[in-house]
CSV table of C-alpha atoms and ligand atoms in Angstrom, one decimal:
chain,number,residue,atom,x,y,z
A,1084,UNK,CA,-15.3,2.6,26.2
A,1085,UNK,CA,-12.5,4.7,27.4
A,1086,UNK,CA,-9.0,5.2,25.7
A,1087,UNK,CA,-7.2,3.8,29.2
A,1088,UNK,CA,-4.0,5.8,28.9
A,1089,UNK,CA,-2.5,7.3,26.2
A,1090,UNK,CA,0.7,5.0,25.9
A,1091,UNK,CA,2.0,3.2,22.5
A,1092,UNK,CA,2.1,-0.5,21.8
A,1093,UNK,CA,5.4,-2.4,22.1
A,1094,UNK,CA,7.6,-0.8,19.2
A,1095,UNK,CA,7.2,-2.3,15.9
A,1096,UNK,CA,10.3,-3.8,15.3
A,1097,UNK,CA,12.4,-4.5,18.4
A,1098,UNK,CA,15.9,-3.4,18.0
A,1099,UNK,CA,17.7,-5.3,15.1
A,1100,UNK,CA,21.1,-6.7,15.5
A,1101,UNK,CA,23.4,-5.6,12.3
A,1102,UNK,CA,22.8,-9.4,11.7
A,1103,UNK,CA,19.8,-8.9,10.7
A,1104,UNK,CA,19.9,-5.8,9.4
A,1105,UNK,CA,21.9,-7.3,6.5
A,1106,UNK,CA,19.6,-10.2,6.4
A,1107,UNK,CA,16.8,-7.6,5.5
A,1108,UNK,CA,18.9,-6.1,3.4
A,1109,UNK,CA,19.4,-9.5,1.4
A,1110,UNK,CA,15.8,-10.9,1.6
A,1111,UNK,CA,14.8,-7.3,0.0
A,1112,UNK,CA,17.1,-7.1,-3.0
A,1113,UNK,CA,16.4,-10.9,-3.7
A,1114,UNK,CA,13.0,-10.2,-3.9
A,1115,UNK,CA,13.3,-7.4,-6.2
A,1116,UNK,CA,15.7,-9.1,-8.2
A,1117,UNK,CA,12.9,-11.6,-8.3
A,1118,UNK,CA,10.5,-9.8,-9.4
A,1119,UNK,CA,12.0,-8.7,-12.4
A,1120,UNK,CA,14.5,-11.7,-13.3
A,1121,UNK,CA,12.0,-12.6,-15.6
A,1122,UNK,CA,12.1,-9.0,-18.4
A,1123,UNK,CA,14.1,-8.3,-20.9
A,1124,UNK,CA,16.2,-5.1,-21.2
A,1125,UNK,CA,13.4,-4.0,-23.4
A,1126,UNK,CA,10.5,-4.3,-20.7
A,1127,UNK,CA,12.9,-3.0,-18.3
A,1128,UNK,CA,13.0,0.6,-20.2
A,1129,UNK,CA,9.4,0.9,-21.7
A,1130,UNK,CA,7.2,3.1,-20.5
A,1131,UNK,CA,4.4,0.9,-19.9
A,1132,UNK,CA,1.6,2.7,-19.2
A,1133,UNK,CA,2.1,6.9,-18.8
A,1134,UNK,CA,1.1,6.5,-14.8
A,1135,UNK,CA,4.6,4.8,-14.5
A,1136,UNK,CA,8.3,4.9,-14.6
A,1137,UNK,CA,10.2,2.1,-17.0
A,1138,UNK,CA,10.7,-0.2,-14.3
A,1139,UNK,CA,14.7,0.3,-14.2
A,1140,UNK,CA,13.8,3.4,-12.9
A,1141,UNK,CA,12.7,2.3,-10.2
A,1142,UNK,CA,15.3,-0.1,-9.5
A,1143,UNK,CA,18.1,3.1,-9.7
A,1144,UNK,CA,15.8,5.2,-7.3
A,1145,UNK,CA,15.4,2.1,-5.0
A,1146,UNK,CA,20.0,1.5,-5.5
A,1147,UNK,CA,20.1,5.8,-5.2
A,1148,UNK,CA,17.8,6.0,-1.9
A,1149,UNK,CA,19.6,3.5,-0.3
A,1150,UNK,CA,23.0,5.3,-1.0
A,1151,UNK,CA,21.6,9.1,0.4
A,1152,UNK,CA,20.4,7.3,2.9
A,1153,UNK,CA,22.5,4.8,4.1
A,1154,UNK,CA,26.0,6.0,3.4
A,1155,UNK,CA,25.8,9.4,2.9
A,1156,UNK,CA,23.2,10.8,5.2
A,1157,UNK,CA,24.8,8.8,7.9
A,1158,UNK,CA,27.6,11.0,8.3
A,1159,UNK,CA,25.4,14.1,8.8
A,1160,UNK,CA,22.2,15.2,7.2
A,1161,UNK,CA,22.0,16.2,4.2
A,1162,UNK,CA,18.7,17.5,1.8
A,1163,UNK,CA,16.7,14.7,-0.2
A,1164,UNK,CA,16.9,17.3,-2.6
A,1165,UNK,CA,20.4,16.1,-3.1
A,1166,UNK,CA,19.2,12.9,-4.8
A,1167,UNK,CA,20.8,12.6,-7.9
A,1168,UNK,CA,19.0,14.0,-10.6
A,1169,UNK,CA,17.9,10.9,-12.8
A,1170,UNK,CA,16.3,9.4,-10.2
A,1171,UNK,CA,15.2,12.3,-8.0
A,1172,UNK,CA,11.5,11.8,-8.7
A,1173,UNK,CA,10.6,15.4,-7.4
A,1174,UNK,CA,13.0,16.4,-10.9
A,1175,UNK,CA,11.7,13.8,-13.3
A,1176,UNK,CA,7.6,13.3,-13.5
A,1177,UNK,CA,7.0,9.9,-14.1
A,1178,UNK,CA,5.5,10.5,-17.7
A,1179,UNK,CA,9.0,11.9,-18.9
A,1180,UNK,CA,11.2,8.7,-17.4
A,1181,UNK,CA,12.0,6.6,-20.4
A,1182,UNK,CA,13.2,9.7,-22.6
A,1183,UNK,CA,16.3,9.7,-19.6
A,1184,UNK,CA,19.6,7.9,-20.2
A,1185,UNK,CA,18.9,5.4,-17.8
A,1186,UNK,CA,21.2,1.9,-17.8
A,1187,UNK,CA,21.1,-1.5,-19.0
A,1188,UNK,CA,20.0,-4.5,-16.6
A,1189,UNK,CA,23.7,-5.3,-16.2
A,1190,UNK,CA,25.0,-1.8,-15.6
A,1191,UNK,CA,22.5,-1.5,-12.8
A,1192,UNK,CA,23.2,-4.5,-11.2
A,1193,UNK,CA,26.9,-3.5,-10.8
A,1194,UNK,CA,25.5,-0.1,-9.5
A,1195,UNK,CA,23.2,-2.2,-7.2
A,1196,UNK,CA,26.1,-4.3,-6.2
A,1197,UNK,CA,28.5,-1.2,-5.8
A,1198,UNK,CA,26.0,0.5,-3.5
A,1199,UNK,CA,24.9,-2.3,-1.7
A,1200,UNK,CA,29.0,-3.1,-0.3
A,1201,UNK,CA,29.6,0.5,0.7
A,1202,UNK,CA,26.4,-0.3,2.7
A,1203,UNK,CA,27.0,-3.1,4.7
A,1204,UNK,CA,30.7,-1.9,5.0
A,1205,UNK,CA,28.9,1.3,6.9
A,1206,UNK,CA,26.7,-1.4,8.4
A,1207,UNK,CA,29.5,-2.8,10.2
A,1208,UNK,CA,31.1,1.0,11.9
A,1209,UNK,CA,27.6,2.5,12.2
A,1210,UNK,CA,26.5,3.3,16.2
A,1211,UNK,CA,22.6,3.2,16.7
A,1212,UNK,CA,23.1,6.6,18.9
A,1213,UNK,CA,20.3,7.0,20.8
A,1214,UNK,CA,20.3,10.9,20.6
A,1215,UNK,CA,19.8,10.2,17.1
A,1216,UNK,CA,16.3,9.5,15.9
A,1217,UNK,CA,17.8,8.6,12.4
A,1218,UNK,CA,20.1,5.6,13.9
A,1219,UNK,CA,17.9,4.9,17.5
A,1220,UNK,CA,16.8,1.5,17.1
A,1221,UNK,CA,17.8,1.5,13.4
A,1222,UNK,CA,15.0,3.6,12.2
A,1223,UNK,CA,17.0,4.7,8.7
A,1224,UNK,CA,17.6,1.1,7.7
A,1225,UNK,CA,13.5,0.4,8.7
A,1226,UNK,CA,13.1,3.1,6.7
A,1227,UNK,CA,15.1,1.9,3.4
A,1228,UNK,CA,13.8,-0.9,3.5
A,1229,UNK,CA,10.2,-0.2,3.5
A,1230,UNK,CA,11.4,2.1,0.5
A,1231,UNK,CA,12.3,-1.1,-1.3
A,1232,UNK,CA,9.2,-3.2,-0.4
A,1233,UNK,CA,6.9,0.0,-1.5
A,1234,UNK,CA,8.8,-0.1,-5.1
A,1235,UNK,CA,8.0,-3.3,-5.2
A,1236,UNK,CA,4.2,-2.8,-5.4
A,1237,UNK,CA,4.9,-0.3,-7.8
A,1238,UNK,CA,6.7,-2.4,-10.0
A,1239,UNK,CA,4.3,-4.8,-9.5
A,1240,UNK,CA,1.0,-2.3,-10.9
A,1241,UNK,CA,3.3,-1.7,-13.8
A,1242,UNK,CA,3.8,-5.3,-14.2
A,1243,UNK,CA,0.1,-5.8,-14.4
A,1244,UNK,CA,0.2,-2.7,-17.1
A,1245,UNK,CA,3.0,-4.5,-19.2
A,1246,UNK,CA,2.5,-4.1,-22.8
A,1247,UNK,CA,3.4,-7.0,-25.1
A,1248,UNK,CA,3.3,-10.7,-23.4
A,1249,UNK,CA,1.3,-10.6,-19.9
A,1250,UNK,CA,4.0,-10.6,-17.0
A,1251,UNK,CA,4.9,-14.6,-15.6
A,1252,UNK,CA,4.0,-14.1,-12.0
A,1253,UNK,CA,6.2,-16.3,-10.1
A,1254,UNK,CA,3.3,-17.7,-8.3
A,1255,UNK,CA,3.9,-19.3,-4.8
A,1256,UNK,CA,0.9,-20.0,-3.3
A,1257,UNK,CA,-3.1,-20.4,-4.9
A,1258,UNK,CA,-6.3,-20.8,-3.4
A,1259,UNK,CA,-9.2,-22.8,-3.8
A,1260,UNK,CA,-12.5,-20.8,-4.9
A,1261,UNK,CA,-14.6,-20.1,-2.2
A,1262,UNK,CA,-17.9,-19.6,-1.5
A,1263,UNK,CA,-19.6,-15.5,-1.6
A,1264,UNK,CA,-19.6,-14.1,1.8
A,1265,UNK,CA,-22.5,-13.8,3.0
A,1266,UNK,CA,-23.7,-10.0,3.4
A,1267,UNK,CA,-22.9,-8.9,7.1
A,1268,UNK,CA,-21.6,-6.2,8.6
A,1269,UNK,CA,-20.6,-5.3,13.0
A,1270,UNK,CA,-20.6,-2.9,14.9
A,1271,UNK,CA,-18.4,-0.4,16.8
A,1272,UNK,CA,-20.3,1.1,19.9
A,1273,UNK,CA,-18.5,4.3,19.2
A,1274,UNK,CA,-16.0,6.3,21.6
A,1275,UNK,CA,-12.7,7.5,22.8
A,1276,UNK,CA,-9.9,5.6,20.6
A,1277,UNK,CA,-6.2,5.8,19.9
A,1278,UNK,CA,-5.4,6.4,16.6
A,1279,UNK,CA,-1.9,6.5,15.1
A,1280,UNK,CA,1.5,5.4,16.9
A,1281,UNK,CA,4.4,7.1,18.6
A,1282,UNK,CA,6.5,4.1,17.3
A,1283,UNK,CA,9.6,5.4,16.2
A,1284,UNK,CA,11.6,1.9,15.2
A,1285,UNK,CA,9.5,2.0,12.1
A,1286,UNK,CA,6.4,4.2,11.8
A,1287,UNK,CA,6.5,6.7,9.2
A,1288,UNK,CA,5.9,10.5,10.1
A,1289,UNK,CA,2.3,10.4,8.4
A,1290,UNK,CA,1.6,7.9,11.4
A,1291,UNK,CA,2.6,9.5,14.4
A,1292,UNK,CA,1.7,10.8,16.6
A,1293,UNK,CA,-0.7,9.0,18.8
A,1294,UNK,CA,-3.6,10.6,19.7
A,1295,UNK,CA,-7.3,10.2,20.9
A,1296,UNK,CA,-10.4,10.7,19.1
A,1297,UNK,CA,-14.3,10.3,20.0
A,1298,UNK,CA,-15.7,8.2,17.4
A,1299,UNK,CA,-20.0,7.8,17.0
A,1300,UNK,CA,-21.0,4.3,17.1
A,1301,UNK,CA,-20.8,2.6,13.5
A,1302,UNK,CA,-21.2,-0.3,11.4
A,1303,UNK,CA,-18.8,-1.6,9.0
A,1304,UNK,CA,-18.6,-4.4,6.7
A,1305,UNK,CA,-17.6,-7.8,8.1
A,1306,UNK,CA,-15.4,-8.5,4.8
A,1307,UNK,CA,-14.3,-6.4,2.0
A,1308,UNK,CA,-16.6,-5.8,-1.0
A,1309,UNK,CA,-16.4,-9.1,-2.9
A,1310,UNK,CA,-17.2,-9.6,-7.0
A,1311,UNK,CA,-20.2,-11.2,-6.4
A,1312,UNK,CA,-21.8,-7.9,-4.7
A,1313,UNK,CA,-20.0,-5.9,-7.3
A,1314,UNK,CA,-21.6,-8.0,-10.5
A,1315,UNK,CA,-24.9,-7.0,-8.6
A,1316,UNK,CA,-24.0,-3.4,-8.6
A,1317,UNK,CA,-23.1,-3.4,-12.6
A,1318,UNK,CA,-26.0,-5.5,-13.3
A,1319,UNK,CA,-28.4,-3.2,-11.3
A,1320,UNK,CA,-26.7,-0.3,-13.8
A,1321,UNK,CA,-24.7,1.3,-11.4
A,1322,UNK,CA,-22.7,2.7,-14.0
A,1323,UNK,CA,-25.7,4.1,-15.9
A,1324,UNK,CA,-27.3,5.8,-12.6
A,1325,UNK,CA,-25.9,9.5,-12.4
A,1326,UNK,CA,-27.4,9.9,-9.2
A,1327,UNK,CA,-25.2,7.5,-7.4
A,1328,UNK,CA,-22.0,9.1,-8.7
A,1329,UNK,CA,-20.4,12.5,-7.1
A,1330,UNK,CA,-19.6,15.3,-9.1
A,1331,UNK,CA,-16.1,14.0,-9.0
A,1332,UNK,CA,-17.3,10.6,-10.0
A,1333,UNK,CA,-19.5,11.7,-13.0
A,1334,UNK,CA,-16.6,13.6,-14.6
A,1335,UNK,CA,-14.4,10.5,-14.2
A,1336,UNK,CA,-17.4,8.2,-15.8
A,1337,UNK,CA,-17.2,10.6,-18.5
A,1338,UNK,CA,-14.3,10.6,-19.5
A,1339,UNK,CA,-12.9,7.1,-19.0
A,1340,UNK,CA,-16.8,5.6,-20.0
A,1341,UNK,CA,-16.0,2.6,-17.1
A,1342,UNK,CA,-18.3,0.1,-17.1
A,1343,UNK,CA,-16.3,-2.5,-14.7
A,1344,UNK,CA,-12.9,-2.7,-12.5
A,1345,UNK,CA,-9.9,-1.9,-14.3
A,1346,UNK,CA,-9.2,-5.3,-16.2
A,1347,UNK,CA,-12.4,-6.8,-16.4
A,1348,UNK,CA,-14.0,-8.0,-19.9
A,1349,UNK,CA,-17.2,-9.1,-20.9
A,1350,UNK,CA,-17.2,-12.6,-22.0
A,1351,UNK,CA,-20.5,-13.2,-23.4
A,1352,UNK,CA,-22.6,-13.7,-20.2
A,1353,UNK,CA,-19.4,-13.7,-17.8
A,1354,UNK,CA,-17.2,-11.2,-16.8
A,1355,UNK,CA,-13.3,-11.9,-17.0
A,1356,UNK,CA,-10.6,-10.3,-14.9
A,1357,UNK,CA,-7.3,-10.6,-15.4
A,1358,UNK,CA,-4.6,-10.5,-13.5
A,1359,UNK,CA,-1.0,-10.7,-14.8
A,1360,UNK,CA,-0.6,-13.7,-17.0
A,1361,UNK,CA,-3.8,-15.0,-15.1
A,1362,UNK,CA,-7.5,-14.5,-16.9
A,1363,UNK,CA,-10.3,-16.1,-15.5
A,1364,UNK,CA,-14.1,-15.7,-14.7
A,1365,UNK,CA,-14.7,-13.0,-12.1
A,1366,UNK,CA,-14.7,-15.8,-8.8
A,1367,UNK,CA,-17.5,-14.1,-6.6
A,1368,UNK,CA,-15.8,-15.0,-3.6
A,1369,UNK,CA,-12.9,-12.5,-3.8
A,1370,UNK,CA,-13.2,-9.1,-2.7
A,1371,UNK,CA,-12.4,-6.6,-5.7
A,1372,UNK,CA,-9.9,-5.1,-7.1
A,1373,UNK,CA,-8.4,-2.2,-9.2
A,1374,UNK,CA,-11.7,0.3,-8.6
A,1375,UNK,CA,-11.0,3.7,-8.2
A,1376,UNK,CA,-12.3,5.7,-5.2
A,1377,UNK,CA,-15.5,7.0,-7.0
A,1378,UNK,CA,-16.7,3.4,-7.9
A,1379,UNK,CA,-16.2,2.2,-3.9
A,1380,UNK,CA,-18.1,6.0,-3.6
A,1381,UNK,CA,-20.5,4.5,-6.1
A,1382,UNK,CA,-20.7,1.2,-5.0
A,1383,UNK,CA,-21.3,2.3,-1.0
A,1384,UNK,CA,-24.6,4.6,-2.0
A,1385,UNK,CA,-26.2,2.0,-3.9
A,1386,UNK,CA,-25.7,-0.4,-1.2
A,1387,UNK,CA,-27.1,2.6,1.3
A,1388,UNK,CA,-23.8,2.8,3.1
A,1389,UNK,CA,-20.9,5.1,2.9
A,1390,UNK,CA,-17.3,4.6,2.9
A,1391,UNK,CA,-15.7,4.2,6.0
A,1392,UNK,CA,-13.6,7.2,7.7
A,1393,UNK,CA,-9.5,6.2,7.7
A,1394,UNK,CA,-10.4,6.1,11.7
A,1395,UNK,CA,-13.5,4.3,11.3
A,1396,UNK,CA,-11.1,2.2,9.2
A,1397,UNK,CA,-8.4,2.0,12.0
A,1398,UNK,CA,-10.7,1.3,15.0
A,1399,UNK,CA,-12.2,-0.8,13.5
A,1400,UNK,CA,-8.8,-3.1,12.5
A,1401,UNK,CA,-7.3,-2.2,16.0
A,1402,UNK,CA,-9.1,-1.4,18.6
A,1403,UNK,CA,-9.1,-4.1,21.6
A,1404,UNK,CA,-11.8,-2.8,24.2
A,1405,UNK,CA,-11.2,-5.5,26.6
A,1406,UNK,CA,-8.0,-3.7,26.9
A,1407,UNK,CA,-8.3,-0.4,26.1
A,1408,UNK,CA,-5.7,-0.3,23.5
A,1409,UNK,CA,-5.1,-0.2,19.7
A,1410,UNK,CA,-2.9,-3.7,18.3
A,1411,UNK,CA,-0.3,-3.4,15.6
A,1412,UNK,CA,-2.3,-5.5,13.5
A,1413,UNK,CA,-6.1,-6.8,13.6
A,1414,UNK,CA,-5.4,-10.6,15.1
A,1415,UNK,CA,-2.2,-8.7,18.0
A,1416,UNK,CA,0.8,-7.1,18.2
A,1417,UNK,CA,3.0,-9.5,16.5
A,1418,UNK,CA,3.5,-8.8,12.9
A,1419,UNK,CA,3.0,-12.6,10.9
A,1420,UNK,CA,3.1,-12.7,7.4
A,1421,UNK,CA,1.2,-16.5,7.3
A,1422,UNK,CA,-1.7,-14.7,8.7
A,1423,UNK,CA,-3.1,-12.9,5.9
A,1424,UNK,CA,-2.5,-12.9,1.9
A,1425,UNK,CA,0.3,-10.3,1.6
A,1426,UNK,CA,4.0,-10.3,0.5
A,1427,UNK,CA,3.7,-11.0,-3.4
A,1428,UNK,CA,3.4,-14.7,-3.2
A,1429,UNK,CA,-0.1,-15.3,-4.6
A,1430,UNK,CA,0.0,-12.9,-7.2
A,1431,UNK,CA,-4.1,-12.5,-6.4
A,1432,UNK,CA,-6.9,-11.8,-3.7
A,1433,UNK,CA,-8.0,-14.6,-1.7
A,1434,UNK,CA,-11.7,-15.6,-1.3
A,1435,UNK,CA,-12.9,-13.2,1.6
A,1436,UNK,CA,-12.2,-16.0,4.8
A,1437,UNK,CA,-9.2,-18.0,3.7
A,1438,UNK,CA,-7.5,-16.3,6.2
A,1439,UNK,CA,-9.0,-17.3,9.5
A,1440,UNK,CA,-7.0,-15.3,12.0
A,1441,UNK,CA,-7.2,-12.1,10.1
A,1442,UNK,CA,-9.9,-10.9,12.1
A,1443,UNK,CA,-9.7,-8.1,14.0
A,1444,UNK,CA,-11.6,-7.4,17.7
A,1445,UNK,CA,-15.0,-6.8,16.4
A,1446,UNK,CA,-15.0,-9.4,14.1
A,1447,UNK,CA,-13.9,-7.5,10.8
A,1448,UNK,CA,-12.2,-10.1,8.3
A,1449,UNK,CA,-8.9,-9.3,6.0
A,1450,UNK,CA,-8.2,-5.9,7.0
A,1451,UNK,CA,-4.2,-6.6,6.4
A,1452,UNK,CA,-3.9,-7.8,2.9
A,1453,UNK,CA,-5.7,-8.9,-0.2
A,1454,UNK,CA,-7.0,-5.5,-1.5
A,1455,UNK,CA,-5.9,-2.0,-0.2
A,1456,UNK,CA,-9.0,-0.5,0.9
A,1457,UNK,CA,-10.2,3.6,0.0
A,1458,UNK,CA,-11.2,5.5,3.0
A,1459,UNK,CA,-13.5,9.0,2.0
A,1460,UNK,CA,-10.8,10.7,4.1
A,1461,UNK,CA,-8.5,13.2,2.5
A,1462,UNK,CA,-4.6,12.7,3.6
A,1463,UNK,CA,-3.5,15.8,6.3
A,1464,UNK,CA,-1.1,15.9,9.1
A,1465,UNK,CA,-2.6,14.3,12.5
A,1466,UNK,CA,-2.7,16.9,15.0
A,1467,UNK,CA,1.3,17.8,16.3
A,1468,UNK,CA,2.5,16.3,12.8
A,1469,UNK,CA,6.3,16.5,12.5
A,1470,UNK,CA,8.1,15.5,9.4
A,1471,UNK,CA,10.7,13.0,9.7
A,1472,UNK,CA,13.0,12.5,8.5
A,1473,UNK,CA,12.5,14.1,5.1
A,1474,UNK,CA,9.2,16.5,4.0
A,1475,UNK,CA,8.9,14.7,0.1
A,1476,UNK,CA,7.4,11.4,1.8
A,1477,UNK,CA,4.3,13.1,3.1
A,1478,UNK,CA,3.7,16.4,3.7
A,1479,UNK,CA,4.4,17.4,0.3
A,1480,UNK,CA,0.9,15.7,-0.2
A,1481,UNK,CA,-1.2,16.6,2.4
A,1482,UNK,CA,-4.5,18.0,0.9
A,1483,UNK,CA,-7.5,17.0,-0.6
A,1484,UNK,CA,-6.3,15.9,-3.5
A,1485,UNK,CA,-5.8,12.5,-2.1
A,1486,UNK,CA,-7.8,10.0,-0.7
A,1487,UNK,CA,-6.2,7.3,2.3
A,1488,UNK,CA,-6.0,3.5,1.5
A,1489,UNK,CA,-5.5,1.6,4.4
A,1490,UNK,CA,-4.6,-2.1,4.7
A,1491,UNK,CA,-2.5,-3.2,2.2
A,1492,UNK,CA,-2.8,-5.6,-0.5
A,1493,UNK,CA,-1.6,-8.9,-2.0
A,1494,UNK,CA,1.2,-7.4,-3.2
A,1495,UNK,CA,2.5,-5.4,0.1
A,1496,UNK,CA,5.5,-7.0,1.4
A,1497,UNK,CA,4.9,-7.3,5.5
A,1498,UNK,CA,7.5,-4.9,6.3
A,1499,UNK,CA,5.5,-2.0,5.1
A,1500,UNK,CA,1.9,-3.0,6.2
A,1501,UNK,CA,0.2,-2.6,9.8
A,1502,UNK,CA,-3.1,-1.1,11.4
A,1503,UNK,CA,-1.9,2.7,11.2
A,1504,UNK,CA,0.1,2.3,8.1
A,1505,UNK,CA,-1.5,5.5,6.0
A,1506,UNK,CA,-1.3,5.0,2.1
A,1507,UNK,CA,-2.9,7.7,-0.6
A,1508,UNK,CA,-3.3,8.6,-3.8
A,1509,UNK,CA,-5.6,10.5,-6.6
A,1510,UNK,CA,-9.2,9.2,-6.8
A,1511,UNK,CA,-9.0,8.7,-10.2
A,1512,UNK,CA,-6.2,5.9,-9.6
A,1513,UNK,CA,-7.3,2.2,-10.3
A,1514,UNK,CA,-4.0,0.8,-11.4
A,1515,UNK,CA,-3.3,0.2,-7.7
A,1516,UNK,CA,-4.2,-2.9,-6.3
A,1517,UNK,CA,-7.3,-1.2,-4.3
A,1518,UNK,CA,-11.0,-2.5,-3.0
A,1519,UNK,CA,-12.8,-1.1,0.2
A,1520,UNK,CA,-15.5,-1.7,1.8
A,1521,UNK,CA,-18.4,0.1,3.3
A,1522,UNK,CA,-19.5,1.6,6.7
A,1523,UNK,CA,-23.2,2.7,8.0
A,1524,UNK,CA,-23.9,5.2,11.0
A,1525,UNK,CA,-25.1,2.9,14.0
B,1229,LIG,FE1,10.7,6.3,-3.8
């Protein structure tokens, strides 16, 4: 299987008229607004768990990023640095959030609201230069706006951390409870892939640029990791066997004495997991959630597999070998938000299958949505990295202190999910809405 040339998919998001710019603009705010309509000013400034900001803090970063970026930076570059302090998150660790002066709910709303007109008053003068790669195609507003759906998440895990009542998840859509996926996995026959995009409508720096790699035959899992094959692994005393844990993983065990996925309780003979106002038995068919990257570490050597490389990962969401070229997303090119359980409206994972286009060329099931899946690779710079437009989004965290999630989860709105979309974080981290799944050498 040969790469056939080394040229980029259609762009991922054709040019947007200033129509639908501020359409965007809308639907995004709305849905924010949404997701917090429901808090008082009180669960707006807590500090709900110390892993994240009170949640007005993020809705002022979301209102200050837009204005650097939107109005200000428009008229000629200026530093990220120049954030304003409260919400400059490089000046203010999240831990230290809710001892700042931060507003009420209706103060920020007038700031939103403020903001938001300068905006689409810029909106209206703005010329998408093509010289620029800030304005060409629109890429700053792509880029705002996957800001805001990216908050989102985050609000969300904090949601699912609230202290006091459980959070009322405005629930759009439920599933029926399926049946356990049967244990299968497919292969890859192995070598030379694309990897990465040369988009520039919408990719983010960490994604580009496109390049080639030679990848040895594999085998990945079919679906994600479900509960039912993770109540095997606890009841087989994964926890309790050293030997399938890394160093890192040990240490972690230690200290946090896990037993199960972040919100899972015993009940009796059952195990319960909850999710925001939501507690119910553990339903086998769903893949899981909230494990950190040593328990999918865990899980993969007990199962005698490993975790999947973020290429592995990628090639095997993207790559079509009839045509010699990576798609956008595992079923095409066209991005379709019916097509797999993202965008916030189930408030959940779907039993592994629901989903019955999400399969990508070689037959791998829910690759976009549902659970963000851990990769064993650390987070660098693919080869001729470049950061655009601004350093703090990525490189600032290249390094093996982070692992890559690819895929997205439930609670990823569309606009910031695809095949080469590159997500990290700590290993440690299980407050994120996070699976994986596991890989084999062929
Ligand atoms: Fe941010």
């Amino acid at each position: 299987m040969t790469a056939s040339r080394l040229t980029t998919n259609a762009p991922y998001s054709a040019p947007p008229t200033k129509q639908e710019i501020a359409s965007l603009l809308t639907d995004a705010r709305d849905r924010t607004l949404l997701l917090i309509s429901g808090l008082s000013d009180e669960d707006l400034h807590q500090q709900h768990d110390p892993l994240m900001s009170p949640i007005i803090w993020d809705v002022g970063h979301i209102a200050h990023f837009e204005e650097l970026w939107l109005t200000q930076n428009l008229d000629g570059p200026i530093e990220f640095s120049e954030m304003p302090g409260m919400y400059n998150p490089f000046e203010h660790p999240r831990a230290t959030r809710a001892s700042l002066a931060l507003p009420t709910l209706s103060q920020m709303k007038m700031r939103l609201e403020e903001i938001r007109s300068r905006v689409l008053d810029r909106l209206e003068t703005v010329e998408f230069d093509e010289s620029n790669p800030l304005l060409r195609d629109a890429y700053v507003y792509h880029m705002v706006l996957q800001h805001e759906y990216q908050h989102n998440e985050t609000i969300l895990q904090t949601l699912q951390l609230k202290k006091g009542e459980p959070y009322h998840a405005p629930r759009a859509r439920t599933f029926p409870t399926g049946q356990p996926a049967r244990k299968s996995m497919v292969e890859f026959p192995g070598g030379r892939v694309t990897i990465g995009t040369d988009d520039r409508s919408a990719a983010y720096d960490n994604e580009r640029p496109l390049h080639e790699i030679e990848l040895a035959p594999f085998l990945i899992d079919r679906d994600p990791v479900t509960d039912s094959r993770y109540l095997e692994f606890i009841a087989d005393g994964g926890y309790q066997h050293p030997d399938l844990w890394s160093e890192g993983g040990r240490r972690w065990l230690a200290e946090t004495k896990a037993i199960a996925p972040k919100y899972w309780n015993r009940d009796g003979d059952h195990w319960t997991s909850r999710t925001m106002d939501l507690t119910r038995h553990v339903d086998p068919a769903r893949p899981v959630c909230h494990v950190c990257y040593y328990e999918a570490e865990a899980f993969a050597k007990w199962d005698g597999k490993r975790l999947p490389s973020e290429f592995e990962w990628e090639a095997a969401a993207s790559w079509d070998a009839a045509r010699g070229q990576a798609r956008a997303f595992p079923w095409g090119n066209a991005a379709d938000a019916k097509l797999a359980n993202v965008d916030q409206l189930s408030f959940d994972t779907a039993p592994v299958g629901t989903f019955e286009h999400n399969v990508s060329p070689i037959g791998c099931r829910g690759m976009i949505g549902d659970v963000w899946e851990w990769t064993s690779s650390d987070f660098h710079g693919y080869p001729g990295f470049h950061s655009f437009p601004y350093k703090e989004y990525s490189e600032e965290f290249f390094g093996s202190d982070y692992k890559v999630l690819r895929g997205g989860s439930w609670a990823t709105r569309p606009g910031a999910i695809r095949n080469t979309f590159r997500n990290w974080d700590y290993p440690i981290r299980r407050q994120i809405f996070s699976g994986f799944r596991c890989a084999q050498d062929a």
